[in-house]
Amino acid sequence: MKKLVLILAFFVFVAGCNKQNEINVKSINLPEGSSAVVIANNSSGILTFKKITKSEEVGKNIMFSPLSMNIALVMTLNGAQGETADQMRSALQLDNLSTDLINECLSLIHI
């Protein structure tokens, strides 16, 4: 009985290895200036992570999504005006970027 199970397992393994998995790659055209948005998102995510880890006890597991956090804050930024919008742009390190560029770049992300 064990031999039969091993033989079946072997054939299942071999059959699975022979399958060609197709990967669909979708190309997108990034707008000019998009690298500045990526750099700002990465920088603010790293900064936030550093602040979170400083405030937590050593050895404690931490999980957060800097991308989700940035997307939510940019949505809030879209409704902000005046000094509030300026402070949010500064905190997100998006000071010199247009709202249209930021929104266009983030709309290309499909989570």
mmCIF file with all atom_site columns, C-alpha atoms in Angstrom:
data_model
loop_
_atom_site.group_PDB
_atom_site.id
_atom_site.type_symbol
_atom_site.label_atom_id
_atom_site.label_alt_id
_atom_site.label_comp_id
_atom_site.label_asym_id
_atom_site.label_entity_id
_atom_site.label_seq_id
_atom_site.pdbx_PDB_ins_code
_atom_site.Cartn_x
_atom_site.Cartn_y
_atom_site.Cartn_z
_atom_site.occupancy
_atom_site.B_iso_or_equiv
_atom_site.pdbx_formal_charge
_atom_site.auth_seq_id
_atom_site.auth_comp_id
_atom_site.auth_asym_id
_atom_site.auth_atom_id
_atom_site.pdbx_PDB_model_num
ATOM 1   C CA . MET A 1 1   ? 0.000   0.000  0.000   1.00 0.00 ? 1   MET A CA 1
ATOM 2   C CA . LYS A 1 2   ? 2.849   2.389  0.875   1.00 0.00 ? 2   LYS A CA 1
ATOM 3   C CA . LYS A 1 3   ? 4.472   1.720  -2.502  1.00 0.00 ? 3   LYS A CA 1
ATOM 4   C CA . LEU A 1 4   ? 1.247   2.579  -4.305  1.00 0.00 ? 4   LEU A CA 1
ATOM 5   C CA . VAL A 1 5   ? 0.921   5.868  -2.405  1.00 0.00 ? 5   VAL A CA 1
ATOM 6   C CA . LEU A 1 6   ? 4.554   6.742  -3.134  1.00 0.00 ? 6   LEU A CA 1
ATOM 7   C CA . ILE A 1 7   ? 4.165   5.941  -6.831  1.00 0.00 ? 7   ILE A CA 1
ATOM 8   C CA . LEU A 1 8   ? 0.994   8.048  -7.059  1.00 0.00 ? 8   LEU A CA 1
ATOM 9   C CA . ALA A 1 9   ? 2.661   10.906 -5.191  1.00 0.00 ? 9   ALA A CA 1
ATOM 10  C CA . PHE A 1 10  ? 5.619   10.736 -7.562  1.00 0.00 ? 10  PHE A CA 1
ATOM 11  C CA . PHE A 1 11  ? 3.392   10.944 -10.654 1.00 0.00 ? 11  PHE A CA 1
ATOM 12  C CA . VAL A 1 12  ? 1.419   13.836 -9.199  1.00 0.00 ? 12  VAL A CA 1
ATOM 13  C CA . PHE A 1 13  ? 4.681   15.631 -8.446  1.00 0.00 ? 13  PHE A CA 1
ATOM 14  C CA . VAL A 1 14  ? 6.082   15.026 -11.937 1.00 0.00 ? 14  VAL A CA 1
ATOM 15  C CA . ALA A 1 15  ? 2.822   16.058 -13.614 1.00 0.00 ? 15  ALA A CA 1
ATOM 16  C CA . GLY A 1 16  ? 2.786   19.260 -11.568 1.00 0.00 ? 16  GLY A CA 1
ATOM 17  C CA . CYS A 1 17  ? 6.358   20.083 -12.533 1.00 0.00 ? 17  CYS A CA 1
ATOM 18  C CA . ASN A 1 18  ? 5.633   19.797 -16.236 1.00 0.00 ? 18  ASN A CA 1
ATOM 19  C CA . LYS A 1 19  ? 2.875   22.404 -16.245 1.00 0.00 ? 19  LYS A CA 1
ATOM 20  C CA . GLN A 1 20  ? 3.761   25.688 -17.838 1.00 0.00 ? 20  GLN A CA 1
ATOM 21  C CA . ASN A 1 21  ? 2.398   28.473 -15.691 1.00 0.00 ? 21  ASN A CA 1
ATOM 22  C CA . GLU A 1 22  ? 1.634   31.563 -17.698 1.00 0.00 ? 22  GLU A CA 1
ATOM 23  C CA . ILE A 1 23  ? 2.288   34.872 -16.047 1.00 0.00 ? 23  ILE A CA 1
ATOM 24  C CA . ASN A 1 24  ? 0.372   37.793 -17.429 1.00 0.00 ? 24  ASN A CA 1
ATOM 25  C CA . VAL A 1 25  ? 2.455   40.916 -17.214 1.00 0.00 ? 25  VAL A CA 1
ATOM 26  C CA . LYS A 1 26  ? 0.635   44.177 -17.727 1.00 0.00 ? 26  LYS A CA 1
ATOM 27  C CA . SER A 1 27  ? 2.767   47.093 -18.771 1.00 0.00 ? 27  SER A CA 1
ATOM 28  C CA . ILE A 1 28  ? 1.787   50.564 -17.657 1.00 0.00 ? 28  ILE A CA 1
ATOM 29  C CA . ASN A 1 29  ? 2.986   53.966 -18.708 1.00 0.00 ? 29  ASN A CA 1
ATOM 30  C CA . LEU A 1 30  ? 4.075   55.954 -15.701 1.00 0.00 ? 30  LEU A CA 1
ATOM 31  C CA . PRO A 1 31  ? 3.591   59.692 -15.839 1.00 0.00 ? 31  PRO A CA 1
ATOM 32  C CA . GLU A 1 32  ? 6.630   61.939 -15.853 1.00 0.00 ? 32  GLU A CA 1
ATOM 33  C CA . GLY A 1 33  ? 7.588   62.738 -12.272 1.00 0.00 ? 33  GLY A CA 1
ATOM 34  C CA . SER A 1 34  ? 6.212   59.490 -10.882 1.00 0.00 ? 34  SER A CA 1
ATOM 35  C CA . SER A 1 35  ? 9.584   58.554 -9.406  1.00 0.00 ? 35  SER A CA 1
ATOM 36  C CA . ALA A 1 36  ? 9.242   61.505 -7.006  1.00 0.00 ? 36  ALA A CA 1
ATOM 37  C CA . VAL A 1 37  ? 5.917   60.103 -5.763  1.00 0.00 ? 37  VAL A CA 1
ATOM 38  C CA . VAL A 1 38  ? 7.469   56.654 -5.278  1.00 0.00 ? 38  VAL A CA 1
ATOM 39  C CA . ILE A 1 39  ? 10.441  58.110 -3.392  1.00 0.00 ? 39  ILE A CA 1
ATOM 40  C CA . ALA A 1 40  ? 8.119   60.183 -1.181  1.00 0.00 ? 40  ALA A CA 1
ATOM 41  C CA . ASN A 1 41  ? 5.917   57.161 -0.391  1.00 0.00 ? 41  ASN A CA 1
ATOM 42  C CA . ASN A 1 42  ? 8.945   55.011 0.419   1.00 0.00 ? 42  ASN A CA 1
ATOM 43  C CA . SER A 1 43  ? 10.528  57.699 2.597   1.00 0.00 ? 43  SER A CA 1
ATOM 44  C CA . SER A 1 44  ? 7.379   58.425 4.586   1.00 0.00 ? 44  SER A CA 1
ATOM 45  C CA . GLY A 1 45  ? 6.764   54.683 5.041   1.00 0.00 ? 45  GLY A CA 1
ATOM 46  C CA . ILE A 1 46  ? 10.285  54.117 6.360   1.00 0.00 ? 46  ILE A CA 1
ATOM 47  C CA . LEU A 1 47  ? 10.038  57.143 8.640   1.00 0.00 ? 47  LEU A CA 1
ATOM 48  C CA . THR A 1 48  ? 6.719   55.902 10.034  1.00 0.00 ? 48  THR A CA 1
ATOM 49  C CA . PHE A 1 49  ? 8.154   52.427 10.580  1.00 0.00 ? 49  PHE A CA 1
ATOM 50  C CA . LYS A 1 50  ? 11.106  53.883 12.493  1.00 0.00 ? 50  LYS A CA 1
ATOM 51  C CA . LYS A 1 51  ? 8.780   55.910 14.719  1.00 0.00 ? 51  LYS A CA 1
ATOM 52  C CA . ILE A 1 52  ? 6.546   52.907 15.398  1.00 0.00 ? 52  ILE A CA 1
ATOM 53  C CA . THR A 1 53  ? 9.463   50.639 16.265  1.00 0.00 ? 53  THR A CA 1
ATOM 54  C CA . LYS A 1 54  ? 10.930  53.234 18.642  1.00 0.00 ? 54  LYS A CA 1
ATOM 55  C CA . SER A 1 55  ? 7.679   53.410 20.590  1.00 0.00 ? 55  SER A CA 1
ATOM 56  C CA . GLU A 1 56  ? 7.137   49.638 20.839  1.00 0.00 ? 56  GLU A CA 1
ATOM 57  C CA . GLU A 1 57  ? 8.910   47.252 23.175  1.00 0.00 ? 57  GLU A CA 1
ATOM 58  C CA . VAL A 1 58  ? 11.849  45.269 21.823  1.00 0.00 ? 58  VAL A CA 1
ATOM 59  C CA . GLY A 1 59  ? 10.982  41.853 20.436  1.00 0.00 ? 59  GLY A CA 1
ATOM 60  C CA . LYS A 1 60  ? 7.344   42.692 19.779  1.00 0.00 ? 60  LYS A CA 1
ATOM 61  C CA . ASN A 1 61  ? 6.000   41.898 16.310  1.00 0.00 ? 61  ASN A CA 1
ATOM 62  C CA . ILE A 1 62  ? 4.767   44.886 14.314  1.00 0.00 ? 62  ILE A CA 1
ATOM 63  C CA . MET A 1 63  ? 2.769   44.817 11.120  1.00 0.00 ? 63  MET A CA 1
ATOM 64  C CA . PHE A 1 64  ? 1.490   47.764 9.117   1.00 0.00 ? 64  PHE A CA 1
ATOM 65  C CA . SER A 1 65  ? 1.064   48.687 5.478   1.00 0.00 ? 65  SER A CA 1
ATOM 66  C CA . PRO A 1 66  ? 2.833   51.918 4.566   1.00 0.00 ? 66  PRO A CA 1
ATOM 67  C CA . LEU A 1 67  ? 1.201   51.896 1.116   1.00 0.00 ? 67  LEU A CA 1
ATOM 68  C CA . SER A 1 68  ? -2.315  51.603 2.557   1.00 0.00 ? 68  SER A CA 1
ATOM 69  C CA . MET A 1 69  ? -1.503  54.312 5.077   1.00 0.00 ? 69  MET A CA 1
ATOM 70  C CA . ASN A 1 70  ? -0.213  56.645 2.338   1.00 0.00 ? 70  ASN A CA 1
ATOM 71  C CA . ILE A 1 71  ? -3.190  56.017 0.071   1.00 0.00 ? 71  ILE A CA 1
ATOM 72  C CA . ALA A 1 72  ? -5.629  56.770 2.910   1.00 0.00 ? 72  ALA A CA 1
ATOM 73  C CA . LEU A 1 73  ? -3.751  59.952 3.845   1.00 0.00 ? 73  LEU A CA 1
ATOM 74  C CA . VAL A 1 74  ? -3.591  61.114 0.221   1.00 0.00 ? 74  VAL A CA 1
ATOM 75  C CA . MET A 1 75  ? -7.366  60.636 -0.024  1.00 0.00 ? 75  MET A CA 1
ATOM 76  C CA . THR A 1 76  ? -7.661  62.834 3.052   1.00 0.00 ? 76  THR A CA 1
ATOM 77  C CA . LEU A 1 77  ? -5.208  65.305 1.513   1.00 0.00 ? 77  LEU A CA 1
ATOM 78  C CA . ASN A 1 78  ? -7.511  65.613 -1.509  1.00 0.00 ? 78  ASN A CA 1
ATOM 79  C CA . GLY A 1 79  ? -10.171 67.104 0.757   1.00 0.00 ? 79  GLY A CA 1
ATOM 80  C CA . ALA A 1 80  ? -7.828  69.292 2.792   1.00 0.00 ? 80  ALA A CA 1
ATOM 81  C CA . GLN A 1 81  ? -7.175  72.975 2.119   1.00 0.00 ? 81  GLN A CA 1
ATOM 82  C CA . GLY A 1 82  ? -4.833  75.715 3.245   1.00 0.00 ? 82  GLY A CA 1
ATOM 83  C CA . GLU A 1 83  ? -2.500  75.101 6.161   1.00 0.00 ? 83  GLU A CA 1
ATOM 84  C CA . THR A 1 84  ? -3.883  71.611 6.801   1.00 0.00 ? 84  THR A CA 1
ATOM 85  C CA . ALA A 1 85  ? -3.097  70.535 3.230   1.00 0.00 ? 85  ALA A CA 1
ATOM 86  C CA . ASP A 1 86  ? 0.386   72.067 3.490   1.00 0.00 ? 86  ASP A CA 1
ATOM 87  C CA . GLN A 1 87  ? 1.101   70.206 6.740   1.00 0.00 ? 87  GLN A CA 1
ATOM 88  C CA . MET A 1 88  ? -0.166  66.924 5.286   1.00 0.00 ? 88  MET A CA 1
ATOM 89  C CA . ARG A 1 89  ? 1.992   67.365 2.166   1.00 0.00 ? 89  ARG A CA 1
ATOM 90  C CA . SER A 1 90  ? 4.985   68.018 4.394   1.00 0.00 ? 90  SER A CA 1
ATOM 91  C CA . ALA A 1 91  ? 4.311   64.971 6.584   1.00 0.00 ? 91  ALA A CA 1
ATOM 92  C CA . LEU A 1 92  ? 3.905   62.754 3.511   1.00 0.00 ? 92  LEU A CA 1
ATOM 93  C CA . GLN A 1 93  ? 7.002   64.331 1.903   1.00 0.00 ? 93  GLN A CA 1
ATOM 94  C CA . LEU A 1 94  ? 4.936   65.402 -1.111  1.00 0.00 ? 94  LEU A CA 1
ATOM 95  C CA . ASP A 1 95  ? 5.715   69.122 -0.795  1.00 0.00 ? 95  ASP A CA 1
ATOM 96  C CA . ASN A 1 96  ? 6.562   70.021 -4.389  1.00 0.00 ? 96  ASN A CA 1
ATOM 97  C CA . LEU A 1 97  ? 4.269   67.570 -6.187  1.00 0.00 ? 97  LEU A CA 1
ATOM 98  C CA . SER A 1 98  ? 0.918   68.400 -7.747  1.00 0.00 ? 98  SER A CA 1
ATOM 99  C CA . THR A 1 99  ? -2.196  66.710 -6.453  1.00 0.00 ? 99  THR A CA 1
ATOM 100 C CA . ASP A 1 100 ? -2.996  65.560 -9.996  1.00 0.00 ? 100 ASP A CA 1
ATOM 101 C CA . LEU A 1 101 ? 0.374   63.798 -10.324 1.00 0.00 ? 101 LEU A CA 1
ATOM 102 C CA . ILE A 1 102 ? 0.025   62.144 -6.910  1.00 0.00 ? 102 ILE A CA 1
ATOM 103 C CA . ASN A 1 103 ? -3.493  60.922 -7.687  1.00 0.00 ? 103 ASN A CA 1
ATOM 104 C CA . GLU A 1 104 ? -2.518  59.693 -11.152 1.00 0.00 ? 104 GLU A CA 1
ATOM 105 C CA . CYS A 1 105 ? 0.403   57.676 -9.772  1.00 0.00 ? 105 CYS A CA 1
ATOM 106 C CA . LEU A 1 106 ? -1.604  56.128 -6.962  1.00 0.00 ? 106 LEU A CA 1
ATOM 107 C CA . SER A 1 107 ? -4.486  55.299 -9.310  1.00 0.00 ? 107 SER A CA 1
ATOM 108 C CA . LEU A 1 108 ? -2.127  53.007 -11.236 1.00 0.00 ? 108 LEU A CA 1
ATOM 109 C CA . ILE A 1 109 ? -1.707  50.792 -8.166  1.00 0.00 ? 109 ILE A CA 1
ATOM 110 C CA . HIS A 1 110 ? -4.160  47.911 -8.060  1.00 0.00 ? 110 HIS A CA 1
ATOM 111 C CA . ILE A 1 111 ? -4.164  46.411 -4.600  1.00 0.00 ? 111 ILE A CA 1
#
